[in-house]
Amino acid sequence: MYGYDASTFNTVNGFDSWNTFFGDGSCKTTKNVTQVCPAVIGNVNTGYTVGAIFTGFFVAPFLADIWGRRLPMAIGCLFVIGFTFMQTFAPDYNTHIVGRFGIGLGQGLMLPVGPIFLGELAPKEIRGTMMSLWQLFYSVGALLSYVVGLITTNEPWLGNWQWRWVILCQVLAPIIFLVCIFFCPESPRWMILKGRNDEARKILHLIRADEDVEAEIAEMIEVIERDRATNPGTFAAYKIIFTKWNIAKRLLMVMLINFGQQATGQNSLNNYSSQIYKKIFDQNAVSIINVCNSVFGILFTLNSTIFVDRIGRIKLFIIGAIGMALCSALAAIVYDTASDPKAYSLGVGLAVILFLFIFFYKPTWGATTWIYTGEVFPIVVRAQAVGIASQTQNIASLILGQLFPIMFNAWSFNVFFFFTAINILLAIVI
């Protein structure tokens, strides 16, 4: 669901029909087609991000502690469904942004809670692998968005329904999620946190071997009681996070990692690859590249299930940052030294380089960020700490989502030197 949503805007902003419908006529492409101006196009992403930051910071952690892990995600699904219809049938650009803002509210309820829920249900032996699948299905969702876009690209008679179908199909994932989520057991750790040990025991008997249940119950009770001695309640968790140095230090590191996940350049590629590739290719070719991009993203994410527990989290971050720095620099250099900036061969070469960028991103900063974020905090502050840390992704997305269209319009592919510097810095400080 998150992957489809995150890729929807990248899909539709490449359509001439979307740009003509929402553009005010003040900006034109080189082919004299109306487009939404670079300084304005980022507002759609900003609307989404502001909504996600609000609920991710101020709502989701409280609901996850009070109501459990499942209900906040279900409420988030309802927001996504309702505001998807608003965005699909928006009569003007402002309504379109409001719809995007509402979808952000829903995603902000789900994203901080999802890794916690998955991490608390998964046995520790396969927790890293399970969290890698979180990133894998992000890539699957992105692929579905691009496939729908590719289908509608080749049907110009659809007019505005070229982009409306891409957005409208977004309701399918939250509908399926709503149907399935209450067939899933609640987090046994949350049950024990609330003193509902017998219910937690029943859940563990469903998802663990019977002989392992009592030992895991005893371990969870011991950890929770030890942490509870220094944390008497939900609101006090924030005080613990910011006043106990060992927790605050972890939070700062995880915030840096989550911010870095978006600042590597992948966020801009995910949101604006259609704009990037349109400098060279037509819309049909751009749609095909986006589909290939997602397919490779799925294959590359599978690497994380192999390496995350063998190499270790921090080493993967360093390897990924160095690889992305090299790819970013190479993309800028290749474009700058090309004799014909519109050459098809140049576009193919750049696409290969950016696919290689994804090879380094997906199993490292893509998947491992979620794994690391969900496992480093004590249970009694986990919801609050993960909520804060994961929302730094949205802060980075807010900044880059607004600035990248302007930077790319001004600097063209030289903007990738900026991402080279960011990745080198991340490799050093991590």
Tab-separated table of C-alpha atoms in Angstrom:
chain	number	residue	atom	x	y	z
A	1	MET	CA	0.000	0.000	0.000
A	2	TYR	CA	2.753	2.451	0.949
A	3	GLY	CA	4.788	1.548	-2.124
A	4	TYR	CA	1.844	2.077	-4.463
A	5	ASP	CA	0.965	5.390	-2.849
A	6	ALA	CA	4.540	6.662	-2.805
A	7	SER	CA	4.899	5.930	-6.515
A	8	THR	CA	1.489	7.224	-7.600
A	9	PHE	CA	2.539	10.853	-7.824
A	10	ASN	CA	5.698	9.969	-9.742
A	11	THR	CA	3.528	8.064	-12.200
A	12	VAL	CA	0.900	10.748	-12.790
A	13	ASN	CA	3.136	13.834	-12.877
A	14	GLY	CA	4.676	12.509	-16.078
A	15	PHE	CA	1.322	12.500	-17.912
A	16	ASP	CA	0.654	15.455	-20.200
A	17	SER	CA	-3.044	15.057	-19.328
A	18	TRP	CA	-2.325	15.571	-15.595
A	19	ASN	CA	-0.103	18.588	-16.269
A	20	THR	CA	-2.651	20.136	-18.636
A	21	PHE	CA	-5.527	19.600	-16.183
A	22	PHE	CA	-3.755	21.139	-13.179
A	23	GLY	CA	-1.306	23.528	-14.894
A	24	ASP	CA	-2.188	27.217	-15.052
A	25	GLY	CA	-0.534	27.743	-18.435
A	26	SER	CA	2.397	29.761	-17.091
A	27	CYS	CA	4.888	26.908	-17.635
A	28	LYS	CA	5.413	24.945	-20.829
A	29	THR	CA	7.536	21.961	-21.831
A	30	THR	CA	10.007	22.169	-24.714
A	31	LYS	CA	7.186	20.747	-26.861
A	32	ASN	CA	4.921	23.650	-25.787
A	33	VAL	CA	2.714	21.418	-23.623
A	34	THR	CA	1.305	22.975	-20.452
A	35	GLN	CA	2.899	21.609	-17.304
A	36	VAL	CA	2.697	22.241	-13.570
A	37	CYS	CA	5.577	24.576	-12.714
A	38	PRO	CA	8.593	23.091	-10.855
A	39	ALA	CA	8.112	25.490	-7.938
A	40	VAL	CA	4.528	24.279	-7.544
A	41	ILE	CA	4.782	20.575	-8.331
A	42	GLY	CA	6.469	19.849	-5.021
A	43	ASN	CA	3.369	21.084	-3.173
A	44	VAL	CA	1.595	17.798	-3.865
A	45	ASN	CA	4.338	15.861	-2.111
A	46	THR	CA	4.492	18.491	0.627
A	47	GLY	CA	0.774	18.115	1.331
A	48	TYR	CA	1.192	14.360	1.750
A	49	THR	CA	4.268	14.719	3.942
A	50	VAL	CA	2.761	17.319	6.274
A	51	GLY	CA	-0.207	15.024	6.909
A	52	ALA	CA	2.075	12.043	7.560
A	53	ILE	CA	4.287	14.020	9.944
A	54	PHE	CA	1.296	15.224	11.971
A	55	THR	CA	-0.242	11.811	12.615
A	56	GLY	CA	3.110	10.017	12.722
A	57	PHE	CA	4.500	12.298	15.414
A	58	PHE	CA	1.459	13.229	17.467
A	59	VAL	CA	-1.205	10.553	16.988
A	60	ALA	CA	0.103	7.116	15.971
A	61	PRO	CA	2.409	6.495	18.994
A	62	PHE	CA	-0.404	7.264	21.466
A	63	LEU	CA	-2.986	5.143	19.663
A	64	ALA	CA	-0.533	2.258	19.289
A	65	ASP	CA	0.057	2.219	23.033
A	66	ILE	CA	-3.567	2.717	24.057
A	67	TRP	CA	-5.522	0.756	21.432
A	68	GLY	CA	-2.936	-1.768	20.264
A	69	ARG	CA	-1.112	-2.078	16.973
A	70	ARG	CA	-3.934	-3.133	14.649
A	71	LEU	CA	-6.574	-0.429	15.184
A	72	PRO	CA	-4.416	2.617	14.269
A	73	MET	CA	-3.464	0.900	11.013
A	74	ALA	CA	-7.129	0.145	10.277
A	75	ILE	CA	-8.077	3.797	10.888
A	76	GLY	CA	-5.237	4.842	8.595
A	77	CYS	CA	-6.686	2.638	5.867
A	78	LEU	CA	-10.041	4.430	6.147
A	79	PHE	CA	-8.297	7.789	5.705
A	80	VAL	CA	-6.445	6.531	2.628
A	81	ILE	CA	-9.629	5.159	1.050
A	82	GLY	CA	-11.684	8.304	1.642
A	83	PHE	CA	-9.090	10.817	0.530
A	84	THR	CA	-8.078	8.753	-2.501
A	85	PHE	CA	-11.544	9.436	-3.917
A	86	MET	CA	-11.080	13.150	-3.200
A	87	GLN	CA	-7.740	13.198	-4.987
A	88	THR	CA	-9.065	11.192	-7.933
A	89	PHE	CA	-12.044	13.438	-8.610
A	90	ALA	CA	-10.479	16.739	-7.526
A	91	PRO	CA	-11.792	19.572	-9.725
A	92	ASP	CA	-8.749	21.772	-9.101
A	93	TYR	CA	-5.171	21.681	-7.876
A	94	ASN	CA	-5.956	22.812	-4.305
A	95	THR	CA	-8.479	20.008	-3.796
A	96	HIS	CA	-5.937	17.585	-5.255
A	97	ILE	CA	-3.420	18.688	-2.607
A	98	VAL	CA	-6.004	18.360	0.183
A	99	GLY	CA	-6.655	14.789	-0.958
A	100	ARG	CA	-2.933	14.122	-0.863
A	101	PHE	CA	-2.764	15.627	2.637
A	102	GLY	CA	-5.525	13.280	3.834
A	103	ILE	CA	-3.743	10.258	2.387
A	104	GLY	CA	-0.670	11.424	4.294
A	105	LEU	CA	-2.704	11.468	7.509
A	106	GLY	CA	-3.634	7.836	6.927
A	107	GLN	CA	-0.128	6.724	6.005
A	108	GLY	CA	1.230	8.543	9.063
A	109	LEU	CA	-0.981	6.365	11.255
A	110	MET	CA	0.229	3.161	9.624
A	111	LEU	CA	3.929	3.606	8.902
A	112	PRO	CA	5.266	4.006	12.478
A	113	VAL	CA	3.087	1.141	13.738
A	114	GLY	CA	3.666	-1.376	10.933
A	115	PRO	CA	7.344	-2.165	11.698
A	116	ILE	CA	6.538	-2.457	15.410
A	117	PHE	CA	3.645	-4.833	14.760
A	118	LEU	CA	5.659	-6.997	12.384
A	119	GLY	CA	8.733	-7.030	14.619
A	120	GLU	CA	6.711	-8.027	17.690
A	121	LEU	CA	4.924	-10.872	15.929
A	122	ALA	CA	7.956	-12.325	14.134
A	123	PRO	CA	10.227	-14.833	15.921
A	124	LYS	CA	13.594	-13.242	16.622
A	125	GLU	CA	15.360	-15.831	14.437
A	126	ILE	CA	13.647	-14.512	11.284
A	127	ARG	CA	12.857	-10.955	12.357
A	128	GLY	CA	15.472	-9.465	10.045
A	129	THR	CA	14.112	-11.437	7.095
A	130	MET	CA	10.522	-10.460	7.890
A	131	MET	CA	11.419	-6.784	8.077
A	132	SER	CA	13.214	-7.096	4.747
A	133	LEU	CA	9.917	-8.283	3.278
A	134	TRP	CA	8.414	-4.977	4.463
A	135	GLN	CA	10.704	-3.183	2.017
A	136	LEU	CA	10.145	-5.876	-0.609
A	137	PHE	CA	6.400	-5.292	-0.664
A	138	TYR	CA	7.017	-1.555	-0.875
A	139	SER	CA	8.716	-2.354	-4.185
A	140	VAL	CA	5.821	-4.606	-5.208
A	141	GLY	CA	3.371	-1.769	-4.566
A	142	ALA	CA	5.516	0.616	-6.603
A	143	LEU	CA	5.605	-1.893	-9.450
A	144	LEU	CA	1.797	-2.149	-9.509
A	145	SER	CA	1.501	1.634	-9.679
A	146	TYR	CA	3.880	1.823	-12.626
A	147	VAL	CA	2.168	-1.072	-14.414
A	148	VAL	CA	-1.191	0.716	-14.179
A	149	GLY	CA	0.534	3.845	-15.457
A	150	LEU	CA	2.082	1.968	-18.362
A	151	ILE	CA	-1.311	0.557	-19.336
A	152	THR	CA	-3.033	3.939	-19.316
A	153	THR	CA	-0.104	5.656	-21.063
A	154	ASN	CA	-0.883	3.657	-24.184
A	155	GLU	CA	-4.570	4.651	-24.117
A	156	PRO	CA	-4.628	8.398	-24.911
A	157	TRP	CA	-8.402	8.232	-25.521
A	158	LEU	CA	-8.799	7.952	-21.736
A	159	GLY	CA	-7.945	11.633	-21.387
A	160	ASN	CA	-7.880	12.592	-17.689
A	161	TRP	CA	-8.639	9.001	-16.764
A	162	GLN	CA	-5.064	8.196	-17.744
A	163	TRP	CA	-3.957	9.570	-14.367
A	164	ARG	CA	-7.246	9.124	-12.484
A	165	TRP	CA	-7.131	5.338	-12.865
A	166	VAL	CA	-3.621	5.278	-11.403
A	167	ILE	CA	-4.814	7.146	-8.308
A	168	LEU	CA	-8.137	5.354	-7.941
A	169	CYS	CA	-6.548	1.886	-7.941
A	170	GLN	CA	-4.837	2.931	-4.733
A	171	VAL	CA	-7.998	2.063	-2.765
A	172	LEU	CA	-7.584	-1.664	-3.458
A	173	ALA	CA	-4.683	-2.244	-1.048
A	174	PRO	CA	-6.270	-0.576	2.025
A	175	ILE	CA	-9.552	-2.383	1.362
A	176	ILE	CA	-7.732	-5.733	1.329
A	177	PHE	CA	-5.761	-4.677	4.419
A	178	LEU	CA	-8.955	-3.789	6.308
A	179	VAL	CA	-10.449	-7.172	5.522
A	180	CYS	CA	-7.330	-9.050	6.644
A	181	ILE	CA	-5.964	-7.093	9.614
A	182	PHE	CA	-8.484	-8.288	12.184
A	183	PHE	CA	-7.813	-11.894	11.193
A	184	CYS	CA	-4.241	-11.268	12.372
A	185	PRO	CA	-3.491	-11.632	16.089
A	186	GLU	CA	-2.674	-8.572	18.152
A	187	SER	CA	0.920	-8.062	19.279
A	188	PRO	CA	1.620	-10.404	22.215
A	189	ARG	CA	4.139	-7.916	23.587
A	190	TRP	CA	1.475	-5.210	23.684
A	191	MET	CA	-0.891	-7.654	25.413
A	192	ILE	CA	1.679	-8.321	28.131
A	193	LEU	CA	2.402	-4.610	28.406
A	194	LYS	CA	-1.286	-4.159	29.247
A	195	GLY	CA	-1.312	-7.058	31.712
A	196	ARG	CA	-3.266	-9.405	29.417
A	197	ASN	CA	-0.851	-12.297	29.779
A	198	ASP	CA	-3.348	-15.099	29.142
A	199	GLU	CA	-4.395	-13.548	25.825
A	200	ALA	CA	-0.740	-13.117	24.868
A	201	ARG	CA	-0.145	-16.785	25.673
A	202	LYS	CA	-2.999	-17.847	23.386
A	203	ILE	CA	-1.606	-15.719	20.560
A	204	LEU	CA	1.874	-17.160	20.944
A	205	HIS	CA	0.496	-20.688	20.815
A	206	LEU	CA	-0.892	-19.774	17.381
A	207	ILE	CA	2.356	-18.415	15.959
A	208	ARG	CA	5.093	-20.298	17.860
A	209	ALA	CA	5.967	-23.906	18.665
A	210	ASP	CA	4.228	-24.833	21.924
A	211	GLU	CA	7.489	-25.653	23.715
A	212	ASP	CA	8.819	-22.117	23.089
A	213	VAL	CA	5.810	-20.182	24.390
A	214	GLU	CA	6.435	-20.130	28.140
A	215	ALA	CA	10.084	-19.195	27.766
A	216	GLU	CA	9.181	-16.293	25.453
A	217	ILE	CA	6.394	-15.145	27.795
A	218	ALA	CA	8.808	-15.142	30.723
A	219	GLU	CA	11.429	-13.236	28.700
A	220	MET	CA	8.917	-10.585	27.602
A	221	ILE	CA	7.573	-10.127	31.133
A	222	GLU	CA	11.108	-9.746	32.486
A	223	VAL	CA	12.056	-7.144	29.879
A	224	ILE	CA	8.811	-5.194	30.221
A	225	GLU	CA	8.929	-5.144	34.022
A	226	ARG	CA	12.541	-4.017	33.982
A	227	ASP	CA	11.732	-1.200	31.573
A	228	ARG	CA	8.497	-0.305	33.348
A	229	ALA	CA	10.427	0.364	36.552
A	230	THR	CA	11.811	3.468	34.879
A	231	ASN	CA	8.739	4.315	32.791
A	232	PRO	CA	5.369	4.519	34.568
A	233	GLY	CA	3.177	5.404	31.565
A	234	THR	CA	2.710	6.406	27.941
A	235	PHE	CA	3.337	10.129	28.373
A	236	ALA	CA	6.305	9.497	30.637
A	237	ALA	CA	7.896	7.530	27.777
A	238	TYR	CA	8.721	10.785	26.014
A	239	LYS	CA	10.472	12.038	29.138
A	240	ILE	CA	12.504	8.829	29.263
A	241	ILE	CA	13.409	9.115	25.579
A	242	PHE	CA	14.783	12.629	25.915
A	243	THR	CA	16.326	12.457	29.403
A	244	LYS	CA	18.047	9.057	29.460
A	245	TRP	CA	21.194	9.360	27.404
A	246	ASN	CA	21.371	5.718	26.340
A	247	ILE	CA	17.877	5.985	24.806
A	248	ALA	CA	18.402	9.492	23.413
A	249	LYS	CA	21.666	8.401	21.779
A	250	ARG	CA	19.904	5.525	20.034
A	251	LEU	CA	17.147	7.888	18.937
A	252	LEU	CA	19.608	10.360	17.425
A	253	MET	CA	21.338	7.590	15.502
A	254	VAL	CA	18.060	6.143	14.224
A	255	MET	CA	16.776	9.611	13.273
A	256	LEU	CA	19.950	10.159	11.262
A	257	ILE	CA	19.484	6.807	9.517
A	258	ASN	CA	15.825	7.502	8.714
A	259	PHE	CA	16.619	11.017	7.458
A	260	GLY	CA	19.493	9.600	5.449
A	261	GLN	CA	17.251	6.959	3.868
A	262	GLN	CA	15.375	9.727	2.068
A	263	ALA	CA	18.349	12.048	1.544
A	264	THR	CA	20.409	9.464	-0.368
A	265	GLY	CA	18.617	10.464	-3.572
A	266	GLN	CA	16.182	7.561	-3.689
A	267	ASN	CA	13.317	9.743	-2.482
A	268	SER	CA	13.814	12.118	-5.397
A	269	LEU	CA	14.161	9.245	-7.859
A	270	ASN	CA	10.997	7.650	-6.497
A	271	ASN	CA	8.970	10.864	-6.713
A	272	TYR	CA	10.415	12.475	-9.817
A	273	SER	CA	11.982	9.805	-12.040
A	274	SER	CA	9.296	10.557	-14.635
A	275	GLN	CA	10.441	14.196	-14.723
A	276	ILE	CA	14.099	13.109	-14.896
A	277	TYR	CA	13.702	10.650	-17.745
A	278	LYS	CA	11.395	12.957	-19.730
A	279	LYS	CA	14.447	15.096	-20.481
A	280	ILE	CA	15.432	12.309	-22.893
A	281	PHE	CA	12.554	9.834	-23.457
A	282	ASP	CA	8.886	10.042	-24.432
A	283	GLN	CA	6.164	9.132	-21.917
A	284	ASN	CA	5.795	5.526	-23.056
A	285	ALA	CA	9.520	4.892	-22.642
A	286	VAL	CA	9.452	6.606	-19.237
A	287	SER	CA	6.633	4.304	-18.096
A	288	ILE	CA	8.556	1.230	-19.261
A	289	ILE	CA	11.681	2.396	-17.405
A	290	ASN	CA	9.652	2.945	-14.233
A	291	VAL	CA	8.264	-0.598	-14.473
A	292	CYS	CA	11.764	-2.028	-14.994
A	293	ASN	CA	12.979	0.085	-12.112
A	294	SER	CA	10.425	-1.525	-9.799
A	295	VAL	CA	11.142	-5.048	-11.017
A	296	PHE	CA	14.840	-4.589	-10.307
A	297	GLY	CA	13.907	-3.010	-6.960
A	298	ILE	CA	12.102	-6.208	-5.962
A	299	LEU	CA	15.040	-8.388	-7.020
A	300	PHE	CA	17.558	-6.177	-5.250
A	301	THR	CA	15.509	-6.077	-2.042
A	302	LEU	CA	15.701	-9.866	-1.891
A	303	ASN	CA	19.437	-9.421	-1.290
A	304	SER	CA	18.652	-7.941	2.116
A	305	THR	CA	17.068	-11.206	3.274
A	306	ILE	CA	20.404	-12.879	2.512
A	307	PHE	CA	22.871	-10.325	3.851
A	308	VAL	CA	21.176	-8.427	6.693
A	309	ASP	CA	21.918	-11.029	9.370
A	310	ARG	CA	25.257	-12.102	7.882
A	311	ILE	CA	26.990	-8.791	7.257
A	312	GLY	CA	25.344	-6.699	9.960
A	313	ARG	CA	23.298	-3.506	9.854
A	314	ILE	CA	25.999	-0.835	10.068
A	315	LYS	CA	28.280	-2.435	7.460
A	316	LEU	CA	25.352	-2.611	5.045
A	317	PHE	CA	24.667	1.109	5.577
A	318	ILE	CA	28.293	1.990	4.794
A	319	ILE	CA	28.453	-0.231	1.698
A	320	GLY	CA	25.168	1.200	0.413
A	321	ALA	CA	26.193	4.829	0.949
A	322	ILE	CA	29.530	4.376	-0.861
A	323	GLY	CA	27.841	2.605	-3.775
A	324	MET	CA	25.160	5.278	-4.130
A	325	ALA	CA	27.764	8.058	-3.962
A	326	LEU	CA	29.669	6.500	-6.875
A	327	CYS	CA	26.499	6.005	-8.945
A	328	SER	CA	25.300	9.575	-8.317
A	329	ALA	CA	28.632	11.037	-9.379
A	330	LEU	CA	28.755	8.801	-12.451
A	331	ALA	CA	25.245	9.856	-13.554
A	332	ALA	CA	26.178	13.546	-13.390
A	333	ILE	CA	29.521	13.059	-15.159
A	334	VAL	CA	28.042	10.941	-17.971
A	335	TYR	CA	25.335	13.527	-18.699
A	336	ASP	CA	27.741	16.479	-18.515
A	337	THR	CA	30.220	14.891	-20.931
A	338	ALA	CA	27.642	13.689	-23.472
A	339	SER	CA	27.839	15.295	-26.900
A	340	ASP	CA	24.057	15.042	-27.403
A	341	PRO	CA	21.922	15.468	-24.238
A	342	LYS	CA	18.908	14.032	-26.094
A	343	ALA	CA	20.644	10.901	-27.401
A	344	TYR	CA	18.755	7.669	-26.799
A	345	SER	CA	22.013	5.867	-25.956
A	346	LEU	CA	22.707	8.448	-23.250
A	347	GLY	CA	19.293	7.803	-21.728
A	348	VAL	CA	19.894	4.050	-21.699
A	349	GLY	CA	23.264	4.557	-20.033
A	350	LEU	CA	21.773	6.818	-17.360
A	351	ALA	CA	18.959	4.336	-16.721
A	352	VAL	CA	21.528	1.557	-16.170
A	353	ILE	CA	23.483	3.764	-13.747
A	354	LEU	CA	20.346	4.623	-11.785
A	355	PHE	CA	19.317	0.954	-11.720
A	356	LEU	CA	22.751	0.282	-10.191
A	357	PHE	CA	21.988	3.035	-7.661
A	358	ILE	CA	18.878	1.057	-6.665
A	359	PHE	CA	21.014	-2.097	-6.367
A	360	PHE	CA	22.980	-0.389	-3.599
A	361	TYR	CA	19.959	1.295	-1.986
A	362	LYS	CA	17.326	-1.425	-1.655
A	363	PRO	CA	19.069	-4.014	0.544
A	364	THR	CA	20.897	-1.378	2.617
A	365	TRP	CA	19.252	1.946	3.328
A	366	GLY	CA	15.942	0.688	1.943
A	367	ALA	CA	15.278	-2.477	3.935
A	368	THR	CA	17.838	-2.280	6.732
A	369	THR	CA	16.587	1.104	7.950
A	370	TRP	CA	13.222	-0.436	8.870
A	371	ILE	CA	14.890	-3.416	10.533
A	372	TYR	CA	17.249	-1.279	12.606
A	373	THR	CA	14.509	1.176	13.592
A	374	GLY	CA	12.144	-1.505	14.818
A	375	GLU	CA	14.605	-3.444	16.959
A	376	VAL	CA	16.832	-1.029	18.911
A	377	PHE	CA	14.364	0.485	21.398
A	378	PRO	CA	12.983	-1.012	24.650
A	379	ILE	CA	9.369	-2.139	24.412
A	380	VAL	CA	7.914	0.501	26.746
A	381	VAL	CA	9.224	3.406	24.639
A	382	ARG	CA	9.217	1.620	21.289
A	383	ALA	CA	6.003	3.092	19.878
A	384	GLN	CA	7.015	6.657	20.744
A	385	ALA	CA	10.661	6.299	19.673
A	386	VAL	CA	9.857	4.559	16.381
A	387	GLY	CA	7.165	7.178	15.713
A	388	ILE	CA	9.655	10.006	16.167
A	389	ALA	CA	12.455	8.303	14.253
A	390	SER	CA	10.383	7.179	11.303
A	391	GLN	CA	8.870	10.618	10.851
A	392	THR	CA	12.299	12.051	10.150
A	393	GLN	CA	11.847	10.250	6.827
A	394	ASN	CA	8.887	12.500	6.167
A	395	ILE	CA	10.816	15.594	7.236
A	396	ALA	CA	13.532	14.724	4.725
A	397	SER	CA	10.872	13.943	2.134
A	398	LEU	CA	9.187	17.290	2.836
A	399	ILE	CA	12.424	19.199	2.242
A	400	LEU	CA	13.603	17.280	-0.817
A	401	GLY	CA	10.130	16.897	-2.295
A	402	GLN	CA	9.786	20.674	-2.358
A	403	LEU	CA	13.335	21.500	-3.448
A	404	PHE	CA	14.235	18.768	-5.949
A	405	PRO	CA	11.997	19.959	-8.838
A	406	ILE	CA	13.512	23.437	-8.513
A	407	MET	CA	17.068	22.092	-8.199
A	408	PHE	CA	16.652	19.747	-11.163
A	409	ASN	CA	15.139	22.497	-13.280
A	410	ALA	CA	18.132	24.714	-12.500
A	411	TRP	CA	21.003	22.214	-12.364
A	412	SER	CA	19.764	19.317	-14.507
A	413	PHE	CA	21.786	16.147	-13.812
A	414	ASN	CA	24.371	18.098	-11.822
A	415	VAL	CA	21.926	17.741	-8.931
A	416	PHE	CA	23.344	14.226	-8.536
A	417	PHE	CA	26.610	15.730	-7.300
A	418	PHE	CA	24.548	16.966	-4.353
A	419	PHE	CA	23.475	13.392	-3.591
A	420	THR	CA	27.073	12.240	-4.003
A	421	ALA	CA	28.087	14.576	-1.183
A	422	ILE	CA	25.175	13.447	1.005
A	423	ASN	CA	26.067	9.766	0.608
A	424	ILE	CA	29.746	10.336	1.316
A	425	LEU	CA	28.765	12.195	4.497
A	426	LEU	CA	26.451	9.345	5.546
A	427	ALA	CA	29.195	6.755	4.975
A	428	ILE	CA	31.525	8.741	7.229
A	429	VAL	CA	29.193	9.544	10.129
A	430	ILE	CA	27.281	6.262	10.339
